[in-house]
Structure formats: structure tokens, C-alpha cells
PDB file of C-alpha atoms in Angstrom:
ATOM      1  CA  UNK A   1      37.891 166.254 184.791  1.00 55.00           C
ATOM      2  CA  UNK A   2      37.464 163.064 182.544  1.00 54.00           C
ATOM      3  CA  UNK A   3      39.352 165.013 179.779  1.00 53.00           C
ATOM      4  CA  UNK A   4      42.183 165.617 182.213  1.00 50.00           C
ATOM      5  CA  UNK A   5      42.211 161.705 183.691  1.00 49.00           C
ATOM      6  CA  UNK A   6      42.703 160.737 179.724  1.00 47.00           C
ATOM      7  CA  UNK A   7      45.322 163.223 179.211  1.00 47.00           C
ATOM      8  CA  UNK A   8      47.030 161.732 181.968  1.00 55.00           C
ATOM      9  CA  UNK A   9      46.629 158.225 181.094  1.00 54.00           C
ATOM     10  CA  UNK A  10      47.799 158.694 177.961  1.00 52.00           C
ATOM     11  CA  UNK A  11      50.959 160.476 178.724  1.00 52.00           C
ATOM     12  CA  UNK A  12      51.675 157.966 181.268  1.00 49.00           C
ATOM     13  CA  UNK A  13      51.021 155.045 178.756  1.00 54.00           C
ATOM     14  CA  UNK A  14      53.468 156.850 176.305  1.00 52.00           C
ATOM     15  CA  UNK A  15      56.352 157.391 179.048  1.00 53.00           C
ATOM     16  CA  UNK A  16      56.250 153.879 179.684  1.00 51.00           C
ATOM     17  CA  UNK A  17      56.310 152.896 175.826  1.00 45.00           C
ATOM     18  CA  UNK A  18      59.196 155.184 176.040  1.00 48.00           C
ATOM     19  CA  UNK A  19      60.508 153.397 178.756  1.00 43.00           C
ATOM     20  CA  UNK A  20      60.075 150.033 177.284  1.00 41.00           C
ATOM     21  CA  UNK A  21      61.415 150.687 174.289  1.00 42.00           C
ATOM     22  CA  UNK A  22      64.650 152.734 175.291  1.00 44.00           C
ATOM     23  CA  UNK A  23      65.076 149.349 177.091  1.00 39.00           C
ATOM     24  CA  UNK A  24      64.418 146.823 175.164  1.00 41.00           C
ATOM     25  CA  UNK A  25      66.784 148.928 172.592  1.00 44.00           C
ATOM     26  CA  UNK A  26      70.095 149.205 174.727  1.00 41.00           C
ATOM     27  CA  UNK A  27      69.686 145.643 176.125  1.00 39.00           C
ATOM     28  CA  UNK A  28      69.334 144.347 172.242  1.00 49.00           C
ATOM     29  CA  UNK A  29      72.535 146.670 171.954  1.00 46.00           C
ATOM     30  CA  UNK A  30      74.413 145.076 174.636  1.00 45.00           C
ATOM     31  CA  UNK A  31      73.980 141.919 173.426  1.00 50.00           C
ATOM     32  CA  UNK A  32      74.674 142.348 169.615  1.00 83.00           C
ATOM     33  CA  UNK A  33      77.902 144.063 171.239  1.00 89.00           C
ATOM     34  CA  UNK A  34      78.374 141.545 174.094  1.00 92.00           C
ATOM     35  CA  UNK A  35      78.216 138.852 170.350  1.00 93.00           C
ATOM     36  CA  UNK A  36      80.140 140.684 168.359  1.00 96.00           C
ATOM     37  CA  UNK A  37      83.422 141.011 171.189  1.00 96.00           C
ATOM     38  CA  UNK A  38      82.847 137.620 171.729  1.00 96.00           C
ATOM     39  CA  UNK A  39      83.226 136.678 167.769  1.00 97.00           C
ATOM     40  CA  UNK A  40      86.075 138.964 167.581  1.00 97.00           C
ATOM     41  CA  UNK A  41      88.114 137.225 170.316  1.00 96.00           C
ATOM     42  CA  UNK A  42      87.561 134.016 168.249  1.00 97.00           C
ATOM     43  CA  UNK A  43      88.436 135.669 164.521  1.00 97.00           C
ATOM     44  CA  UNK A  44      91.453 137.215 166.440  1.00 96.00           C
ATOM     45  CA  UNK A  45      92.191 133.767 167.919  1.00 96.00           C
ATOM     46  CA  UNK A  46      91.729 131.437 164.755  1.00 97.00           C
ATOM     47  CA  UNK A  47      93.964 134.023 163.341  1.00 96.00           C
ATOM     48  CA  UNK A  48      96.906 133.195 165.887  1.00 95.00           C
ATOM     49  CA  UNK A  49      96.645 129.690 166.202  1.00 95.00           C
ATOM     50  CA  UNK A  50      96.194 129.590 162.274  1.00 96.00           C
ATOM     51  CA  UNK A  51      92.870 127.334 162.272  1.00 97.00           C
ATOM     52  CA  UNK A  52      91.565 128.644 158.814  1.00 97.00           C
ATOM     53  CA  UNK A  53      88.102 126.646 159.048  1.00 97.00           C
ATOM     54  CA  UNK A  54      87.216 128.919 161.757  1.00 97.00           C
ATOM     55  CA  UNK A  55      88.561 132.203 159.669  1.00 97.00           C
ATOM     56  CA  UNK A  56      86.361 131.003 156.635  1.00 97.00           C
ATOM     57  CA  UNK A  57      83.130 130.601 159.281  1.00 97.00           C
ATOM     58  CA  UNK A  58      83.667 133.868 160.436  1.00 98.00           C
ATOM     59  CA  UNK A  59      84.887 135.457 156.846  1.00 98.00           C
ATOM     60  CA  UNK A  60      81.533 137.651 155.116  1.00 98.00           C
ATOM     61  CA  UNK A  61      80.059 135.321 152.679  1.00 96.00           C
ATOM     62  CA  UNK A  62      80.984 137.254 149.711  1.00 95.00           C
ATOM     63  CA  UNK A  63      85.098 136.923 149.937  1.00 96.00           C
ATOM     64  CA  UNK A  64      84.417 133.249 149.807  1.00 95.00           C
ATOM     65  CA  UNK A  65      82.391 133.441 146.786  1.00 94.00           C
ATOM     66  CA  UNK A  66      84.617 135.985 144.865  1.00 92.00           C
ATOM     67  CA  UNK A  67      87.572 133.548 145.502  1.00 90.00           C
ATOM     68  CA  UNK A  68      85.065 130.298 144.212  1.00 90.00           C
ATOM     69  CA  UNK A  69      85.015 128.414 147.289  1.00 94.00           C
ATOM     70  CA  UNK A  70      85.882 127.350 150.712  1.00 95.00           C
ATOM     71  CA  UNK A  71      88.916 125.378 149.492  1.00 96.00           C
ATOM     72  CA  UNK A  72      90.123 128.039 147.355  1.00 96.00           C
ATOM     73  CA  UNK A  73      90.119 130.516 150.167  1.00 96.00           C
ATOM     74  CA  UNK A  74      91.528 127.865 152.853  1.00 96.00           C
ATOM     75  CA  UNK A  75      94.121 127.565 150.511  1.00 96.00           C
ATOM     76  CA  UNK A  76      94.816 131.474 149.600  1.00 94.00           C
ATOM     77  CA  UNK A  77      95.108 131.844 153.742  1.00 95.00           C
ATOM     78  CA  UNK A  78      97.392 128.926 153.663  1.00 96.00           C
ATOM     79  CA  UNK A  79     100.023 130.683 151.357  1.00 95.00           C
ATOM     80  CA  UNK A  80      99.319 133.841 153.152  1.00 94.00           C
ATOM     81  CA  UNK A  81     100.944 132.204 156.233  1.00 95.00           C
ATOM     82  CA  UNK A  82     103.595 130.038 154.919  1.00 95.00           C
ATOM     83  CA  UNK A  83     105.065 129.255 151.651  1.00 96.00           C
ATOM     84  CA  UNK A  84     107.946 128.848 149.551  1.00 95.00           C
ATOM     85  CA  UNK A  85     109.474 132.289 150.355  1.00 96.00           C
ATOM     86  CA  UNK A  86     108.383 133.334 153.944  1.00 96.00           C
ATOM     87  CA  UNK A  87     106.159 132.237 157.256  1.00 96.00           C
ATOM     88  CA  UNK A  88     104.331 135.003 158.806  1.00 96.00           C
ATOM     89  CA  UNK A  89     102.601 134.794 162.125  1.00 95.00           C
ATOM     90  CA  UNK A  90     100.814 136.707 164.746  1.00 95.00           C
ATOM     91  CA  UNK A  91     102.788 138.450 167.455  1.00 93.00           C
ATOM     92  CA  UNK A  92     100.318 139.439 170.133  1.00 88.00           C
ATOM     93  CA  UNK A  93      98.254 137.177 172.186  1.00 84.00           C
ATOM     94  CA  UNK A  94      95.736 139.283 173.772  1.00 88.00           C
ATOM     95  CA  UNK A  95      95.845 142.490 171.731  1.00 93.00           C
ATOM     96  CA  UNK A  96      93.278 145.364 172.396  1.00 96.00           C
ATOM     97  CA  UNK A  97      90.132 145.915 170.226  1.00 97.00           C
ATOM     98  CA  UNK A  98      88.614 149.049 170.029  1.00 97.00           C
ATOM     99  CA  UNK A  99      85.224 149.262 168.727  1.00 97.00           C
ATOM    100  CA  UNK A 100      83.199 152.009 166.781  1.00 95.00           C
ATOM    101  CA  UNK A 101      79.346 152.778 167.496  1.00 93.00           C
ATOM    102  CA  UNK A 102      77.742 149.940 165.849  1.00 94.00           C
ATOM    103  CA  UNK A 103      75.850 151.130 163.303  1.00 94.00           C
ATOM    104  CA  UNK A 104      72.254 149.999 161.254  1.00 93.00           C
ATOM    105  CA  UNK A 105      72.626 151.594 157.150  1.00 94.00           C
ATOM    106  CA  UNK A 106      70.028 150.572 154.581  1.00 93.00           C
ATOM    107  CA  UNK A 107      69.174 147.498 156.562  1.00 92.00           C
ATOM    108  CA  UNK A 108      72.599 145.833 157.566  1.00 95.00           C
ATOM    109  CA  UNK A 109      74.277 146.619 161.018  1.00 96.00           C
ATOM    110  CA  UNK A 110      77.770 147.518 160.772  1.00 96.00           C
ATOM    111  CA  UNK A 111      81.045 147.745 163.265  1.00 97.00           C
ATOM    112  CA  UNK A 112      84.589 148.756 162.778  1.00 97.00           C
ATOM    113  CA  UNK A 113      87.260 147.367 164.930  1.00 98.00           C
ATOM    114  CA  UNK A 114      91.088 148.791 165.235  1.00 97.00           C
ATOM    115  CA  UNK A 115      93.668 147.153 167.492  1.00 97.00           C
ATOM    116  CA  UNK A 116      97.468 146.923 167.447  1.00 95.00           C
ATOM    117  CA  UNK A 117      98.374 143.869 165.770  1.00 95.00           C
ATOM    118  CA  UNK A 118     102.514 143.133 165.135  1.00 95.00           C
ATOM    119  CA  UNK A 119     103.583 140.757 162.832  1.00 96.00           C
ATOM    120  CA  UNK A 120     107.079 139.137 161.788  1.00 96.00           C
ATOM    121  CA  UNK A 121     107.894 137.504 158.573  1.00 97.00           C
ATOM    122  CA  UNK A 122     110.480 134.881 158.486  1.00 97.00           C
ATOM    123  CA  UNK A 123     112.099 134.507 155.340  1.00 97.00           C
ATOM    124  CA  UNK A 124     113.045 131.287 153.831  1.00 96.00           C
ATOM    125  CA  UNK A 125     116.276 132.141 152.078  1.00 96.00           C
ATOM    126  CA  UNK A 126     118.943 134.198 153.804  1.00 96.00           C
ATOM    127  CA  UNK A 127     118.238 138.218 152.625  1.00 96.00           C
ATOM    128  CA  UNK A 128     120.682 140.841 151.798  1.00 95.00           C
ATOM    129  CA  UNK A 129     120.072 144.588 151.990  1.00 93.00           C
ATOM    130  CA  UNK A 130     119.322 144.849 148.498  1.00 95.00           C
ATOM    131  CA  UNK A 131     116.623 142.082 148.956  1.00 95.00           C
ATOM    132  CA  UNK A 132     115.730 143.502 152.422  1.00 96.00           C
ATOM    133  CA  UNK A 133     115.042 146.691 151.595  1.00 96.00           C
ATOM    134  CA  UNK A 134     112.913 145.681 148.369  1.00 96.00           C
ATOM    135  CA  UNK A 135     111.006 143.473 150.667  1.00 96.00           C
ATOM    136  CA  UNK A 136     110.590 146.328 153.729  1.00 96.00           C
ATOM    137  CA  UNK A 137     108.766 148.420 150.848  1.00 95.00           C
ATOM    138  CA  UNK A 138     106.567 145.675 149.607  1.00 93.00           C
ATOM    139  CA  UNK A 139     105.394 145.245 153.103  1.00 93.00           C
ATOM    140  CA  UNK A 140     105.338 148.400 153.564  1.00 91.00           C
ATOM    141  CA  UNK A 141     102.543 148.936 150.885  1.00 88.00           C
ATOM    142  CA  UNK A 142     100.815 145.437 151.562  1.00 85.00           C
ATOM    143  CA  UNK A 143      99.791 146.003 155.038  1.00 85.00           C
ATOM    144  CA  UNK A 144      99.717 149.525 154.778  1.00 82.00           C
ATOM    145  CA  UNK A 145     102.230 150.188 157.752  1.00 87.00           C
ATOM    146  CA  UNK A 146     104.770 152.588 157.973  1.00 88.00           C
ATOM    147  CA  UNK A 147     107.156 150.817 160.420  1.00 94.00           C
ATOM    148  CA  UNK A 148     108.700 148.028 158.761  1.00 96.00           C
ATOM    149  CA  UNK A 149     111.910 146.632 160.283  1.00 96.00           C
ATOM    150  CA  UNK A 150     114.304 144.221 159.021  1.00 97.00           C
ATOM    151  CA  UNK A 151     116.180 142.125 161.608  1.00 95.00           C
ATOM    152  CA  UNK A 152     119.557 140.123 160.143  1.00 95.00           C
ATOM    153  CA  UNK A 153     119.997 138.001 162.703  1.00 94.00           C
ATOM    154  CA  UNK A 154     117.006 136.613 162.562  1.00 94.00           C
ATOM    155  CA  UNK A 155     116.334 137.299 158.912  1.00 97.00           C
ATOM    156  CA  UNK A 156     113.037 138.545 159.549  1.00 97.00           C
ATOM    157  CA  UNK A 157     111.037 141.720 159.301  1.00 97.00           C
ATOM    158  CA  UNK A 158     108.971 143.276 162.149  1.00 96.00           C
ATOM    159  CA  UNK A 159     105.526 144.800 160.830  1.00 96.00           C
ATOM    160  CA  UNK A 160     104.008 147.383 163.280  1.00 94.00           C
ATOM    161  CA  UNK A 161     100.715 147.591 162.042  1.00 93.00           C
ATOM    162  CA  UNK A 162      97.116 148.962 163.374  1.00 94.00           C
ATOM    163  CA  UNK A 163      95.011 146.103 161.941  1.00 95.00           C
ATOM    164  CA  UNK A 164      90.828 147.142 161.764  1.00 96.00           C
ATOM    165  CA  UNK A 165      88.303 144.355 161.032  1.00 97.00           C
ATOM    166  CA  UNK A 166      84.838 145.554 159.767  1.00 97.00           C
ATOM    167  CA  UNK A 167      81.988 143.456 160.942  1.00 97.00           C
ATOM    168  CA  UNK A 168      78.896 143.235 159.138  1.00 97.00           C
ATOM    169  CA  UNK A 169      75.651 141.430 160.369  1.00 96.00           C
ATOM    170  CA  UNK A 170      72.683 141.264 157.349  1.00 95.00           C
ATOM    171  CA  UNK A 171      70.736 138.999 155.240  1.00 94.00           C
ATOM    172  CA  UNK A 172      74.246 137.395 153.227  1.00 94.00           C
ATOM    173  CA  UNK A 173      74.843 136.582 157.249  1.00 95.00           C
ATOM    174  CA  UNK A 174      71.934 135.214 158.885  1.00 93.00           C
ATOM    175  CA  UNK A 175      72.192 138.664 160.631  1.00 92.00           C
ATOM    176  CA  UNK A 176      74.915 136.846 162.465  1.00 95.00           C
ATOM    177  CA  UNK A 177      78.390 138.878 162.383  1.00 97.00           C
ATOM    178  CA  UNK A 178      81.138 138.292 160.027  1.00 97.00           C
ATOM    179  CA  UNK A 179      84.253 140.102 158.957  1.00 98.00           C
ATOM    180  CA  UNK A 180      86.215 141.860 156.491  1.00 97.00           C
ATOM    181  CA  UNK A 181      89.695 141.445 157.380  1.00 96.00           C
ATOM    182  CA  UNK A 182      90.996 145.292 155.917  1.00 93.00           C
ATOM    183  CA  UNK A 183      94.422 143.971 156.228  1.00 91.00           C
ATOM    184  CA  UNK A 184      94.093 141.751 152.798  1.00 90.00           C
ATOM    185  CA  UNK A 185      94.301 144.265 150.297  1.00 87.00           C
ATOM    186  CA  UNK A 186      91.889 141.816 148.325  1.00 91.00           C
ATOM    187  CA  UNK A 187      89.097 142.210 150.715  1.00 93.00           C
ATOM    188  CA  UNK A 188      89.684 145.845 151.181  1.00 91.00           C
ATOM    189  CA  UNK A 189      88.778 146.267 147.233  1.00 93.00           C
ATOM    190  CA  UNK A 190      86.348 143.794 147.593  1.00 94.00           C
ATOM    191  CA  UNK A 191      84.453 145.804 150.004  1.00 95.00           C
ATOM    192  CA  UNK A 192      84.876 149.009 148.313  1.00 93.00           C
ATOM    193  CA  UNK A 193      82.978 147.105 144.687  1.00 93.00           C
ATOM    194  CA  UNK A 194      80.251 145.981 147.354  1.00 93.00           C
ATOM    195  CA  UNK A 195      79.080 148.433 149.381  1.00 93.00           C
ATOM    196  CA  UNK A 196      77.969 151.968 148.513  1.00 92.00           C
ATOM    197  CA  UNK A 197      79.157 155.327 149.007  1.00 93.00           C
ATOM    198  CA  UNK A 198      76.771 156.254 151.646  1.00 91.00           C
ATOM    199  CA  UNK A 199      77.738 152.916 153.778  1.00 92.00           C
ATOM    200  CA  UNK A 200      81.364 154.011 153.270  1.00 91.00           C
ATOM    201  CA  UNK A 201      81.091 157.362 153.989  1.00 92.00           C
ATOM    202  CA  UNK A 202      78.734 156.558 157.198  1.00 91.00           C
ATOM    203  CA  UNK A 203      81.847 154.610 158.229  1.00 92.00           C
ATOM    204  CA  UNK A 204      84.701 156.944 157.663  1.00 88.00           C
ATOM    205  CA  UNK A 205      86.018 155.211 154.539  1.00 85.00           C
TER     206      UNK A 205
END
């Protein structure tokens, strides 16, 4: 009988380990989640509005470094939006994200994030079709979008682009979560020289 009343302690003491721990995991899930929508909103945001210090708070660590500093990347995003040859800006003001399983590999949490993120380039000097069409294809290939669509009365060119942020919470981070922005070609190689081939393949890259 006293074997039996152990037994049955025991299992019940394991169920509610079980218990606790199945809960303390999904509510630690919801809220790294609950974060990490919340910090996406305000990436997406600083991104629209163009407030760059907020972009380089929320940028991973290591694109700051590889570019030297904060200054030199404030100023890279800078030219990115606006310079001698074109503006570019944001079309969408509350675009959808769409968010992968968040995922824990070798000791950093990871999450990828796709949404549908138009944006128009207006070009400085007036552009021809010749010049059009040579700038269609480089857009073409820099933000990796197939429909690219040059408008002459506005002398501008539509980009209809799916846009996917990775974010990355670890030990560079504070465990806090910052991004990769995948539409920079820069940070897209940059992330492919850090990170192995088991983290890539484990997120579909």
C-alpha cells in the first residue's frame, strides 16, 4: 500500500512539473512574441517616418560594426533614402507581418518576418526609356523584386516587393531583439559570413 501511495505521489508531483513547466514555457513564448511584434511595429515605423537613430537601436550589433560606426551607418541609411540621384520612401502605413515559429539554435533565439512592403523611387533628373529601363533592372536585382514599374508622369518607379526582416535575440543583443533588414543586399551577405549553415538551413535560407 505505501509503495502504491509513493507511486502516486510521484506521478502526481511529475504531472504538475509538467504542468508548470508547459506553462511557464508558452507564457515566456507569448511574451518574447508579444516583444518582438511590438519591436517590429517600431523598426517598420522608424523605417516610414525615416528616424534612423531608432533603425540603428534596433539594427543587430554587428551591421553597425562592419560599417565602423553609428555615424557611418546613419549616414549609409541617409543616402539610401535620398541623394543626388533619387528619394525613395515607404508606401504602406500599416502593412501585414507574418511571423515564423520563433526559434532557439546553438543558444540564440531566432524569427523571420515577411510582409508586403511597396516602395517608389523618385528620380531627381527627368528619365528616358533608355535610362528607365536600365534603372527598372537595377532595382530589379537590388531588392530582389520582380515587379518593377516605371511611371513617366511622375518619373518614378513602383517596387512591389515582399520585404522579410530576421530578428535575432542573443548575447551581441542583451537577448533583446534586433534585426537584419534582408532587403539591403549588404546585410543579407553580412548574415550569410556570420551565421552557420545549420542556423541557415534551420531557417530556410
Amino acid at each position: 500500500m505505501g509503495i502504491f501511495l509513493y507511486l502516486n505521489k510521484s506521478i502526481v508531483m511529475k504531472t504538475k512539473f509538467i504542468f508548470l513547466f508547459t506553462l511557464f514555457s508558452s507564457f515566456s513564448f507569448s511574451q518574447s512574441l508579444e516583444k518582438l511584434k511590438l519591436e517590429t511595429q517600431k523598426i517598420y515605423d522608424a523605417n516610414y517616418t525615416m528616424d534612423f537613430d531608432v533603425i540603428a537601436q534596433l539594427t543587430y550589433p554587428k551591421i553597425i560594426e562592419s560599417v565602423g560606426n553609428k555615424d557611418s551607418f546613419l549616414e549609409k541609411l541617409d543616402l539610401d533614402y535620398q541623394n543626388e540621384e533619387y528619394r525613395m520612401r515607404l508606401e504602406l502605413v500599416t502593412p501585414v507581418f507574418q511571423y515564423s515559429d520563433i526559434k532557439k539554435i546553438e543558444g540564440k533565439t531566432f524569427c523571420v518576418i515577411t510582409y508586403r512592403n511597396p516602395i517608389r523611387y523618385f528620380f531627381e533628373n527627368k528619365l528616358n526609356s533608355d535610362s528607365a529601363s536600365k534603372k527598372v533592372n537595377w532595382l530589379k536585382e537590388n531588392n530582389n523584386a520582380n515587379e518593377v514599374v516605371f511611371e513617366p508622369k511622375r518619373n518614378s518607379i513602383n517596387v512591389k516587393r515582399v520585404s522579410k526582416l530576421i530578428a535575432i535575440a542573443d548575447e551581441t543583443t542583451g537577448n533583446e531583439w534586433k534585426f537584419f533588414n534582408f532587403d539591403d543586399a549588404e546585410q543579407r551577405a553580412i548574415f550569410k559570413t556570420i551565421f552557420n549553415e545549420t542556423i541557415k538551413k534551420e531557417l530556410g535560407f
